[in-house]
XYZ file of C-alpha atoms in Angstrom:
363
model
C 74.013 -55.127 135.939
C 75.864 -51.904 135.946
C 78.861 -51.020 133.418
C 80.684 -48.460 134.953
C 83.559 -48.914 132.266
C 81.431 -47.312 130.222
C 81.344 -44.024 132.022
C 83.890 -41.278 131.298
C 86.395 -41.284 134.330
C 85.662 -37.469 134.452
C 81.980 -38.136 135.614
C 82.641 -41.036 137.838
C 84.915 -38.594 140.145
C 82.359 -35.914 140.404
C 80.558 -35.592 143.627
C 76.722 -35.172 143.213
C 75.155 -31.888 143.162
C 73.370 -31.376 146.731
C 69.998 -29.715 146.265
C 67.878 -27.867 149.011
C 65.435 -30.021 150.769
C 61.802 -30.259 149.540
C 58.594 -29.808 151.341
C 57.884 -33.653 150.783
C 60.963 -34.849 152.320
C 60.828 -32.815 155.543
C 56.832 -33.609 155.865
C 57.572 -37.082 155.686
C 60.794 -37.207 157.840
C 59.344 -35.253 160.778
C 55.760 -36.105 160.410
C 54.780 -32.482 159.894
C 51.643 -31.424 157.789
C 53.161 -30.012 154.400
C 50.904 -26.950 154.988
C 52.802 -26.000 158.015
C 56.246 -26.127 156.334
C 58.241 -23.087 155.179
C 60.664 -23.472 152.487
C 63.475 -20.823 152.703
C 66.227 -23.269 151.556
C 66.199 -22.867 147.733
C 66.274 -19.190 147.302
C 62.801 -19.230 145.588
C 60.446 -16.156 145.549
C 58.236 -16.885 148.141
C 55.176 -14.656 146.487
C 55.434 -16.984 143.583
C 55.172 -16.003 139.769
C 53.523 -12.808 138.323
C 49.873 -13.465 137.663
C 50.503 -12.262 134.136
C 53.139 -15.006 133.947
C 50.563 -17.708 135.203
C 48.003 -16.006 132.438
C 50.435 -16.873 129.641
C 51.040 -20.282 130.762
C 47.422 -21.283 130.608
C 46.995 -19.710 127.341
C 49.782 -21.150 125.773
C 48.918 -24.746 126.814
C 46.504 -25.590 123.934
C 49.683 -25.109 121.590
C 52.250 -27.245 122.962
C 51.835 -29.624 119.980
C 53.978 -27.137 118.261
C 57.647 -26.402 118.488
C 58.619 -23.331 119.901
C 61.221 -20.966 118.051
C 64.326 -22.780 117.937
C 66.176 -19.880 119.481
C 63.302 -18.671 121.558
C 63.913 -15.262 119.535
C 60.660 -13.553 120.837
C 61.923 -14.154 124.531
C 65.412 -12.594 123.414
C 63.864 -9.624 122.032
C 61.859 -9.131 125.328
C 65.123 -9.611 127.325
C 66.864 -7.247 125.053
C 64.325 -4.524 126.050
C 64.708 -5.447 129.898
C 68.436 -5.234 129.907
C 69.165 -2.592 127.193
C 71.681 -4.888 125.390
C 71.252 -5.857 121.571
C 69.362 -9.146 120.758
C 72.720 -10.155 119.017
C 74.392 -10.306 122.529
C 71.809 -12.368 124.150
C 71.099 -16.123 124.385
C 68.131 -17.733 126.042
C 68.587 -21.022 127.709
C 67.004 -23.958 129.194
C 66.950 -25.704 131.690
C 67.784 -22.368 133.731
C 71.050 -21.029 133.812
C 72.355 -24.452 134.266
C 71.727 -25.008 130.566
C 73.608 -22.013 129.440
C 76.621 -23.258 131.722
C 76.560 -26.781 130.039
C 76.432 -25.313 126.544
C 79.048 -22.724 127.265
C 81.426 -25.724 128.504
C 80.643 -27.764 125.638
C 81.638 -24.680 123.283
C 84.824 -23.820 125.394
C 86.452 -26.736 127.270
C 88.948 -29.230 125.996
C 90.859 -31.833 128.042
C 93.390 -30.191 129.877
C 91.937 -27.008 130.277
C 91.640 -25.465 133.721
C 88.866 -23.321 135.226
C 89.290 -20.943 138.341
C 86.625 -21.082 140.909
C 86.726 -18.835 144.018
C 85.075 -20.469 147.020
C 82.733 -20.788 148.584
C 80.246 -20.685 145.665
C 77.721 -22.620 143.475
C 78.717 -26.214 143.107
C 77.512 -26.688 139.413
C 80.286 -24.602 137.944
C 82.707 -27.243 138.733
C 80.229 -30.106 137.884
C 79.607 -28.884 134.486
C 83.427 -27.950 133.867
C 84.751 -31.241 135.040
C 82.200 -33.227 133.069
C 83.518 -31.515 129.779
C 87.197 -32.349 130.697
C 88.357 -29.356 132.609
C 90.522 -29.351 135.959
C 88.923 -27.233 138.569
C 91.165 -24.836 140.335
C 89.699 -23.706 143.648
C 90.664 -20.379 145.386
C 90.095 -19.892 148.988
C 88.126 -16.959 150.266
C 89.377 -13.911 152.530
C 88.876 -14.024 156.185
C 85.425 -12.335 155.637
C 84.472 -14.992 152.958
C 84.899 -12.578 150.232
C 86.614 -13.446 147.016
C 90.464 -12.907 147.144
C 90.954 -11.086 143.870
C 94.589 -11.266 144.155
C 94.832 -14.906 144.761
C 92.323 -15.521 141.893
C 94.755 -13.730 139.660
C 97.402 -15.865 140.890
C 95.559 -18.955 140.124
C 95.244 -18.044 136.595
C 97.600 -19.820 134.291
C 98.231 -20.435 130.306
C 95.872 -23.238 131.023
C 93.015 -21.074 132.404
C 89.920 -21.090 129.955
C 87.360 -19.747 132.396
C 87.205 -17.912 135.649
C 83.823 -18.164 137.394
C 82.479 -15.335 139.594
C 79.194 -15.375 141.234
C 77.892 -11.953 141.895
C 76.122 -11.736 144.245
C 77.769 -14.718 145.574
C 75.832 -17.995 146.409
C 75.925 -18.640 149.499
C 77.512 -15.321 150.891
C 75.304 -12.738 149.046
C 78.406 -10.545 148.324
C 79.135 -8.290 145.375
C 82.290 -8.229 143.515
C 83.118 -4.763 142.638
C 83.158 -3.631 139.107
C 86.824 -2.536 139.523
C 87.787 -6.256 140.437
C 85.785 -7.619 137.876
C 87.379 -5.471 134.992
C 90.715 -6.280 136.912
C 90.284 -10.078 136.379
C 88.900 -9.762 132.885
C 92.040 -8.020 131.792
C 94.243 -10.603 133.987
C 93.325 -13.401 131.621
C 93.176 -14.626 127.989
C 90.418 -16.864 128.846
C 86.585 -16.094 129.602
C 85.171 -14.569 132.420
C 81.704 -16.018 133.582
C 79.881 -13.874 135.906
C 76.752 -15.521 137.689
C 74.101 -12.677 138.175
C 71.229 -14.864 139.035
C 70.384 -12.498 141.982
C 71.290 -9.212 140.459
C 67.748 -8.114 140.545
C 68.166 -7.549 144.269
C 71.521 -5.966 144.295
C 72.466 -2.266 143.901
C 74.425 -2.838 140.629
C 74.574 -5.108 137.624
C 77.824 -5.476 135.372
C 75.649 -6.166 132.305
C 76.979 -3.142 130.288
C 80.565 -4.506 130.202
C 79.531 -7.249 127.852
C 79.763 -4.537 125.136
C 83.066 -3.545 126.279
C 85.039 -6.783 126.649
C 85.339 -9.699 124.167
C 85.888 -12.351 127.061
C 83.031 -11.693 129.284
C 80.027 -13.880 129.744
C 77.184 -12.762 132.364
C 74.435 -15.616 133.092
C 70.925 -14.420 134.494
C 67.985 -16.681 135.403
C 64.083 -16.380 135.848
C 64.235 -18.705 138.772
C 64.721 -16.053 141.545
C 63.177 -12.507 141.287
C 60.743 -13.516 138.486
C 59.350 -16.581 140.375
C 59.653 -19.205 137.407
C 62.101 -21.579 139.058
C 59.743 -24.553 137.762
C 60.141 -23.414 134.119
C 63.790 -23.491 134.324
C 64.461 -20.532 132.057
C 67.990 -18.775 131.876
C 69.833 -16.599 129.699
C 73.245 -15.308 128.580
C 74.737 -11.808 128.015
C 77.814 -12.290 125.652
C 80.008 -10.967 122.931
C 78.358 -11.324 119.550
C 81.165 -13.362 118.146
C 80.633 -15.929 121.275
C 76.889 -16.104 120.661
C 77.482 -17.464 116.852
C 79.555 -20.103 118.037
C 77.183 -21.028 121.059
C 74.277 -21.331 119.043
C 75.986 -23.900 116.942
C 75.778 -26.345 119.712
C 72.606 -25.301 121.676
C 70.005 -27.750 121.861
C 67.368 -26.887 119.538
C 63.778 -25.644 120.788
C 65.731 -25.859 124.262
C 63.223 -23.255 125.708
C 59.749 -24.463 125.719
C 56.847 -22.619 124.514
C 55.056 -22.109 127.724
C 58.373 -20.963 129.315
C 58.877 -18.250 126.357
C 55.393 -16.987 126.728
C 55.689 -16.823 130.736
C 58.960 -15.226 130.788
C 57.892 -12.687 128.180
C 54.922 -11.944 130.469
C 57.186 -11.784 133.760
C 59.424 -9.151 132.119
C 56.501 -7.107 131.163
C 55.062 -7.006 134.717
C 57.558 -4.463 136.399
C 54.932 -3.540 138.998
C 55.129 -7.334 140.142
C 58.922 -7.506 139.866
C 59.213 -4.371 142.191
C 56.917 -5.952 144.632
C 59.223 -8.982 144.807
C 62.284 -6.693 145.341
C 60.887 -4.233 147.919
C 59.683 -7.231 149.959
C 63.118 -8.958 149.775
C 64.963 -5.677 150.677
C 62.751 -4.968 153.698
C 62.920 -8.853 154.701
C 66.818 -9.028 154.329
C 67.174 -6.098 156.718
C 64.619 -7.442 159.308
C 66.532 -10.817 159.360
C 69.769 -9.148 159.529
C 69.015 -7.042 162.469
C 66.884 -9.713 164.511
C 68.870 -13.040 164.095
C 70.910 -13.255 167.051
C 73.996 -14.654 165.354
C 76.459 -13.010 162.981
C 74.897 -12.147 159.532
C 76.766 -11.214 156.480
C 75.739 -8.293 154.189
C 73.752 -9.639 151.420
C 72.911 -8.251 147.944
C 70.564 -11.389 147.065
C 67.256 -12.644 148.477
C 69.076 -14.717 151.109
C 71.182 -13.892 153.975
C 73.885 -16.076 155.334
C 74.323 -16.696 159.194
C 77.327 -17.785 161.132
C 75.716 -19.676 163.969
C 79.236 -20.462 165.622
C 79.920 -21.757 168.355
C 77.215 -23.926 167.508
C 77.233 -26.331 164.333
C 75.135 -25.479 161.242
C 74.113 -29.105 161.258
C 72.321 -28.861 164.566
C 71.021 -25.497 164.112
C 69.749 -26.635 160.810
C 67.814 -29.736 162.264
C 66.226 -27.625 164.897
C 64.896 -25.339 162.492
C 63.695 -28.452 160.284
C 61.915 -29.857 163.203
C 59.760 -26.675 163.439
C 59.040 -27.104 159.588
C 61.365 -24.333 158.883
C 63.743 -25.440 155.839
C 67.188 -23.627 155.397
C 70.352 -24.453 153.726
C 73.152 -26.104 155.763
C 76.103 -24.705 153.926
C 78.580 -27.644 154.803
C 78.453 -28.995 151.377
C 79.997 -25.714 149.932
C 83.631 -25.932 149.430
C 85.490 -23.928 152.156
C 82.407 -22.621 153.961
C 83.143 -24.634 157.310
C 80.893 -25.938 159.631
C 78.871 -23.241 161.043
C 77.158 -21.264 158.123
C 73.445 -21.534 157.175
C 71.767 -19.888 154.303
C 68.210 -18.594 154.644
C 66.035 -17.235 151.938
C 64.098 -14.226 152.753
C 60.488 -14.884 153.156
C 57.312 -13.079 153.762
C 57.099 -10.883 157.128
C 55.365 -13.585 158.738
C 57.786 -16.422 157.852
C 60.730 -14.054 158.379
C 59.335 -13.741 162.077
C 58.995 -17.347 162.684
C 62.735 -17.902 161.445
C 63.908 -15.198 163.994
C 62.009 -16.877 166.593
C 63.724 -20.266 165.887
C 67.155 -18.699 165.641
C 66.503 -17.171 169.032
C 65.552 -20.682 170.569
C 68.579 -22.010 169.019
C 70.677 -19.345 170.561
C 69.558 -20.360 173.766
C 70.745 -23.833 173.785
């Protein structure tokens, strides 16, 4: 027997997070051999993890009976070298950047607070904020799906505790300019959270701004460029004063020992990282130039395709039947009915994607 009266009202009213489809789901639904399925719906690194990261995982396996460091200090030091920021401005987190978001909402949000979320974007900002008692204020995009900075400013009130920005944005792949981010930071008494999950694939990072502003947080992850999505490692770049408060409520030992070791190894393998980035940039260009629909300029490891006058549901279904998993973006607020997000794959995978879109175009 269920007891819904025990659950917070803020939780019962939240729509469930919609993940990308799995290989197992598609294999079963369409009776396709899993080996023949291409998963390009969750923005994972199709090359997999660095061999050095795998080696670190294996070597740490015999030590999992021991707790890791409570604050993942070894990984924090490695991130400090990678980003050029002092360790006092860095927090490692698990599970992934979602863990950083959850902890930050626990630190910041009180009932009655508001968070401003420009759309379309990653849905977990709203889930995490509302679960902690905040009201989500959504801001519609401009005509080209870019964030409307003036509208975001107009949405900020005295109750605004956090303004969320995803840059490069998911699902559009667009960057928010440094000028616009500075303008937003200076327009609110609250905090600005910039999600840079895909920043390794972009032309520019805003990480150094953390040393200039006392109300800026930047979230990062090892799930994308570093190919460690299954280990769920994230980290935050933030002012030292905020890290001190964050660490009070962060779950002890929230980054596992294997994750710490693999993360450090991945950071040390710059050659493999560059290989992943160059493959993505090349593949992104190929997809943009060859898919016979409108493709938005992207700075991430995915591209956004507008299949109008067709409908995303129908085109996605046609690709799924061919064993190509992509992301129908209808679940993204203010994304409309015709947008599909496609992770950049290997050259062979990208060629199959282009062929599938050309066949869809011919319908």
